[in-house]
Short mmCIF file of C-alpha atoms in Angstrom, two decimals:
data_model
loop_
_atom_site.label_atom_id
_atom_site.label_comp_id
_atom_site.label_asym_id
_atom_site.label_seq_id
_atom_site.Cartn_x
_atom_site.Cartn_y
_atom_site.Cartn_z
CA MET A 215 -2.09 -23.33 -74.72
CA ILE A 216 -1.09 -23.24 -78.18
CA ARG A 217 1.13 -26.32 -77.96
CA THR A 218 -1.62 -28.45 -76.71
CA LEU A 219 -3.80 -26.44 -79.46
CA ARG A 220 -1.50 -28.16 -82.07
CA LEU A 221 -1.48 -30.88 -80.56
CA LEU A 222 -5.38 -31.52 -80.68
CA THR A 223 -5.33 -30.35 -84.49
CA PRO A 224 -4.61 -33.87 -86.05
CA VAL A 225 -7.28 -34.86 -83.99
CA VAL A 226 -10.05 -32.84 -84.83
CA ALA A 227 -9.34 -33.39 -88.34
CA LEU A 228 -9.42 -36.84 -87.75
CA ALA A 229 -13.39 -36.12 -86.66
CA THR A 230 -13.84 -34.46 -89.65
CA GLY A 231 -12.19 -36.89 -92.17
CA ALA A 232 -12.01 -39.86 -90.18
CA CYS A 233 -13.04 -41.68 -93.31
CA PHE A 234 -9.54 -40.49 -95.10
CA ALA A 235 -7.78 -40.96 -91.74
CA THR A 236 -4.63 -43.48 -92.03
CA ARG A 237 -2.85 -45.59 -89.68
CA SER A 238 0.08 -42.53 -89.93
CA ASP A 239 -2.55 -40.16 -88.76
CA VAL A 240 -3.24 -42.69 -85.87
CA GLN A 241 -0.31 -43.30 -84.51
CA VAL A 242 -0.15 -39.65 -84.50
CA LEU A 243 -2.50 -38.63 -82.85
CA GLN A 244 -1.56 -41.48 -79.89
CA ASN A 245 1.56 -40.25 -79.13
CA ASP A 246 0.80 -36.36 -79.53
CA LEU A 247 -2.34 -37.76 -76.78
CA ARG A 248 1.01 -39.56 -74.64
CA ILE A 249 2.68 -36.06 -74.63
CA ILE A 250 -0.51 -34.21 -73.43
CA GLN A 251 -1.03 -36.49 -70.84
CA ALA A 252 2.85 -36.41 -69.65
CA GLU A 253 2.49 -32.37 -69.69
CA GLN A 254 -0.61 -33.34 -67.53
CA ARG A 255 0.61 -35.34 -65.50
CA ALA A 256 3.85 -33.19 -65.00
CA ALA A 257 2.06 -30.09 -64.83
CA LEU A 258 -0.18 -32.15 -61.35
CA ASP A 259 3.10 -32.95 -60.06
CA SER A 260 4.27 -29.41 -60.50
CA MET A 261 1.39 -28.18 -58.42
CA ARG A 262 1.39 -31.19 -55.51
CA ALA A 263 5.50 -30.70 -54.98
CA ASP A 264 4.48 -26.42 -55.21
CA ALA A 265 1.65 -27.76 -52.43
CA ALA A 266 3.65 -29.83 -50.87
CA ARG A 267 6.19 -26.92 -50.44
CA ARG A 268 3.90 -24.84 -49.09
CA ASP A 269 2.59 -26.91 -46.79
CA SER A 270 6.02 -28.04 -45.39
CA ALA A 271 6.53 -24.28 -44.94
CA LEU A 272 3.24 -23.52 -43.13
CA ALA A 273 4.01 -26.67 -40.83
CA THR A 274 7.62 -25.33 -39.91
CA ARG A 275 5.43 -21.68 -39.46
CA MET A 276 3.34 -22.93 -37.42
CA ASP A 277 5.96 -25.03 -35.04
CA GLU A 278 7.64 -22.07 -34.56
CA LEU A 279 4.67 -20.54 -33.32
CA ILE A 280 3.85 -23.43 -31.31
CA SER A 281 7.31 -23.22 -29.92
CA GLY A 282 7.55 -19.52 -29.68
CA LEU A 283 3.80 -19.56 -27.74
CA ASP A 284 5.39 -22.65 -25.53
CA PHE A 285 8.41 -20.20 -24.51
CA VAL A 286 5.66 -17.15 -23.98
CA ARG A 287 3.91 -19.58 -21.14
CA ASP A 288 6.84 -20.83 -19.48
CA SER A 289 8.42 -17.27 -19.57
CA MET A 290 5.03 -16.23 -18.19
CA ARG A 291 4.56 -19.21 -15.13
CA ALA A 292 8.52 -18.07 -14.38
CA THR A 293 6.95 -14.62 -14.05
CA LYS A 294 4.24 -15.58 -11.87
CA THR A 295 6.56 -17.81 -9.70
CA ARG A 296 8.68 -15.44 -9.28
CA ILE A 297 5.51 -12.79 -8.21
CA GLN A 298 4.43 -15.36 -6.15
CA ARG A 299 7.30 -16.03 -4.37
CA PHE A 300 8.25 -11.78 -4.35
CA GLN A 301 4.08 -11.26 -2.88
CA GLY A 302 5.13 -14.03 -0.12
CA GLU A 303 8.54 -12.63 1.25
CA VAL A 304 6.95 -9.26 1.13
CA ARG A 305 4.31 -10.59 3.35
CA GLU A 306 6.80 -12.10 5.30
CA ASP A 307 8.14 -8.70 6.22
CA LEU A 308 5.51 -6.92 6.43
CA HIS A 309 4.59 -9.09 8.93
CA GLY A 310 7.73 -9.02 10.78
CA LEU A 311 7.77 -5.32 10.44
CA GLY A 312 4.37 -5.51 12.01
CA GLN A 313 5.53 -8.06 14.75
CA GLN A 314 8.91 -5.68 15.54
CA LEU A 315 6.13 -2.13 15.85
CA ILE A 316 4.01 -4.47 18.50
CA GLN A 317 7.41 -5.53 20.29
CA ILE A 318 8.44 -1.67 19.77
CA GLN A 319 5.26 -0.50 21.27
CA THR A 320 4.85 -3.01 23.83
CA LEU A 321 8.57 -2.09 24.92
CA THR A 322 7.84 1.60 24.90
CA GLY A 323 4.60 1.25 26.34
CA ALA A 324 5.91 -0.35 29.73
CA SER A 325 8.83 1.80 29.58
CA GLU A 326 6.41 4.26 29.86
CA GLN A 327 4.69 2.99 32.81
CA ARG A 328 7.93 2.13 34.34
CA LEU A 329 9.05 5.22 34.36
CA ARG A 330 5.97 6.59 35.01
CA GLN A 331 5.78 4.17 38.49
CA PHE A 332 9.16 5.23 39.28
CA ARG A 333 8.62 8.97 39.21
CA LEU A 334 5.56 8.17 41.27
CA ASP A 335 7.56 6.00 43.83
CA MET A 336 10.14 8.70 44.05
CA GLU A 337 8.19 11.55 44.85
CA GLN A 338 6.20 9.25 46.90
CA ARG A 339 9.60 8.35 48.90
CA SER A 340 10.58 12.12 48.79
CA ARG A 341 7.10 13.35 50.48
CA GLU A 342 7.85 10.37 53.30
CA ILE A 343 11.02 11.80 54.14
CA GLN A 344 10.25 15.53 54.75
CA ALA A 345 7.08 15.09 56.19
CA ALA A 346 9.55 12.80 58.12
CA ASP A 347 11.85 15.90 59.07
CA ALA A 348 8.82 18.39 59.34
CA ALA A 349 9.23 20.54 62.47
CA ASP A 350 5.34 21.39 62.71
CA SER A 351 1.57 19.71 61.63
CA SER A 352 1.50 22.71 59.13
CA ALA A 353 4.91 21.59 57.29
CA ARG A 354 4.03 17.71 57.75
CA ALA A 355 1.02 18.23 56.13
CA ALA A 356 2.52 20.34 52.86
CA ALA A 357 4.75 17.07 52.54
CA THR A 358 2.08 14.46 52.66
CA ALA A 359 -0.13 16.29 49.94
CA PRO A 360 0.02 14.67 46.68
CA GLY A 361 2.49 15.11 44.05
CA PRO A 362 2.11 15.60 40.79
CA GLU A 363 2.76 12.27 39.58
CA GLN A 364 -0.04 10.82 42.15
CA LEU A 365 -2.81 13.25 40.79
CA TYR A 366 -1.95 12.43 37.24
CA ASP A 367 -2.30 8.99 38.54
CA VAL A 368 -5.18 9.56 40.01
CA GLY A 369 -6.89 11.55 37.27
CA LEU A 370 -5.68 8.68 34.68
CA GLN A 371 -6.92 6.30 37.00
CA GLN A 372 -10.94 8.53 36.97
CA ALA A 373 -10.45 8.97 33.29
CA ARG A 374 -10.21 4.89 32.36
CA ARG A 375 -13.00 5.00 34.42
CA SER A 376 -14.91 6.96 31.97
CA ALA A 377 -15.02 9.22 35.47
CA TRP A 378 -14.66 12.37 33.55
CA THR A 379 -15.31 15.33 36.01
CA ALA A 380 -13.31 13.24 38.37
CA ALA A 381 -10.37 13.41 35.77
CA ARG A 382 -10.21 16.74 35.11
CA SER A 383 -10.68 17.72 38.34
CA ALA A 384 -7.27 15.86 39.32
CA PHE A 385 -5.46 17.06 36.22
CA GLY A 386 -6.81 20.93 37.43
CA GLU A 387 -5.20 20.63 40.79
CA LEU A 388 -2.43 19.47 39.20
CA LEU A 389 -1.99 22.69 36.85
CA ARG A 390 -2.65 24.43 39.75
CA GLN A 391 -0.08 23.23 42.36
CA TYR A 392 2.39 22.45 39.55
CA PRO A 393 2.36 23.88 36.35
CA GLN A 394 6.03 23.13 36.09
CA SER A 395 6.12 19.78 36.49
CA VAL A 396 7.33 16.85 33.68
CA VAL A 397 3.66 15.86 33.39
CA ALA A 398 1.45 18.91 33.27
CA SER A 399 1.21 19.15 29.43
CA ASP A 400 0.34 15.97 29.21
CA ALA A 401 -2.31 16.48 32.20
CA GLN A 402 -3.73 18.93 29.97
CA LEU A 403 -4.18 17.81 27.44
CA GLN A 404 -5.80 14.69 29.32
CA ILE A 405 -7.89 17.74 30.31
CA ALA A 406 -9.15 18.24 26.43
CA TYR A 407 -9.01 14.28 25.60
CA SER A 408 -11.86 14.17 28.74
CA TYR A 409 -14.22 16.75 27.00
CA GLU A 410 -13.76 15.51 23.94
CA ALA A 411 -14.90 12.51 25.42
CA GLU A 412 -17.99 13.98 26.29
CA LYS A 413 -18.69 15.63 23.18
CA ASN A 414 -17.67 18.98 24.29
CA GLN A 415 -15.45 19.77 21.00
CA ALA A 416 -15.61 23.52 21.41
CA ALA A 417 -14.08 23.38 25.14
CA ALA A 418 -11.92 20.56 24.12
CA ASP A 419 -9.95 22.47 20.85
CA SER A 420 -9.84 24.84 23.51
CA VAL A 421 -7.98 23.01 25.86
CA TYR A 422 -5.89 21.58 22.93
CA GLN A 423 -4.93 25.57 21.82
CA LEU A 424 -3.79 25.94 25.77
CA VAL A 425 -1.88 22.73 25.13
CA ALA A 426 0.03 24.35 22.35
CA THR A 427 0.56 27.97 23.91
CA ASN A 428 1.47 27.09 27.30
CA TYR A 429 4.23 23.89 26.62
CA PRO A 430 5.47 24.44 23.17
CA ARG A 431 8.38 22.24 23.78
CA SER A 432 6.96 19.42 25.20
CA THR A 433 5.78 16.01 23.36
CA ALA A 434 1.95 16.97 23.55
CA ALA A 435 1.86 20.09 21.75
CA PRO A 436 2.55 18.20 18.01
CA THR A 437 -0.82 16.19 19.33
CA ALA A 438 -2.44 18.93 20.68
CA LEU A 439 -2.36 20.95 17.60
CA TYR A 440 -3.19 17.95 15.69
CA LYS A 441 -5.97 16.99 17.62
CA HIS A 442 -7.75 20.90 17.17
CA ALA A 443 -6.89 20.57 13.33
CA GLN A 444 -8.85 16.98 13.49
CA SER A 445 -11.81 19.10 14.50
CA LEU A 446 -11.54 21.79 12.45
CA ILE A 447 -11.42 20.19 9.10
CA ALA A 448 -14.33 17.87 10.74
CA ALA A 449 -15.92 21.14 10.66
CA GLN A 450 -15.34 22.08 6.81
CA ARG A 451 -12.57 25.27 8.13
CA GLN A 452 -9.53 23.18 5.88
CA ALA A 453 -7.66 26.84 5.73
CA GLU A 454 -7.96 27.03 9.54
CA ALA A 455 -6.32 23.44 10.24
CA ARG A 456 -3.75 23.76 7.26
CA VAL A 457 -2.05 26.66 9.63
CA LEU A 458 -1.52 24.50 12.24
CA ILE A 459 -0.52 20.98 9.66
CA GLU A 460 2.10 23.52 8.63
CA ARG A 461 2.90 25.07 12.08
CA ILE A 462 3.14 21.13 13.00
CA ARG A 463 5.78 19.69 9.76
CA ARG A 464 7.62 23.17 10.30
CA ASP A 465 8.22 23.02 13.82
CA TYR A 466 7.76 19.36 14.87
CA PRO A 467 9.46 17.42 11.54
CA GLY A 468 9.33 13.66 12.25
CA SER A 469 6.82 13.48 15.41
CA ASP A 470 3.71 11.12 14.97
CA ALA A 471 1.83 14.18 14.73
CA GLU A 472 3.85 15.30 11.83
CA ARG A 473 3.64 11.39 9.98
CA LEU A 474 -0.43 11.42 10.44
CA SER A 475 -0.75 15.10 9.29
CA ARG A 476 0.45 13.67 6.03
CA ASP A 477 -2.66 11.87 5.37
CA LEU A 478 -5.06 14.16 7.39
CA LEU A 479 -4.42 17.04 4.92
CA PRO A 480 -1.70 16.46 2.38
CA PRO A 481 0.94 19.51 1.31
CA PRO A 482 0.31 21.64 -1.16
CA GLY A 483 0.80 20.16 -4.66
CA GLY A 484 1.84 16.45 -3.10
#
């Protein structure tokens, strides 16, 4: 700025004393003007160079950001693809597990049905032999009377027809005649089911308790306890239900009733 003022001094002098300017003064003035113009051009070029450098740096940064965004997008697409593949594999695995469970349930049900039918056939055959060997009519009548398997089968058939009274009659006769048979606990459980089907929950709960009391080592016992606990929870009697569920977890670990009880009433702190 000082240099510019110095260079402009002859111009001012020329303006104030134009009538006294010489050719030499004019040449000096022209040289000074050329110097000013050169300095202005240099300053402008420097500003343009600085702007160009800033633009170049900005463009480079923008390219880096765009490349980074492209990388993130590619990573997200790859992650999404992996997640979709994983979800597909999980769905296939779950479907496979479901199919296996259905097959197991089918096989188990079929096995139980075949086993029951086998016991029924054996029982019938045994009674036929006893009847053939009977010495008198009373012994023959006793030998031909229905056995526990037959009574249980009759009770199930009546239950499938929703003939609950007739079903209870068959199951009750089974319990009266064969209280220690292999199907006795199931027969008593079926009686409880029949009361529940008739909306007589009090009677059902009473029989559920009998199953667990009379046949504590049977597979029907944890089921009866679970059903009774369900009834108590429905009646807002959680404290009593928890006692039964803790008994299931303690005495019947790994049973279906124990696994179901986790959703029915979670363990304290669970």
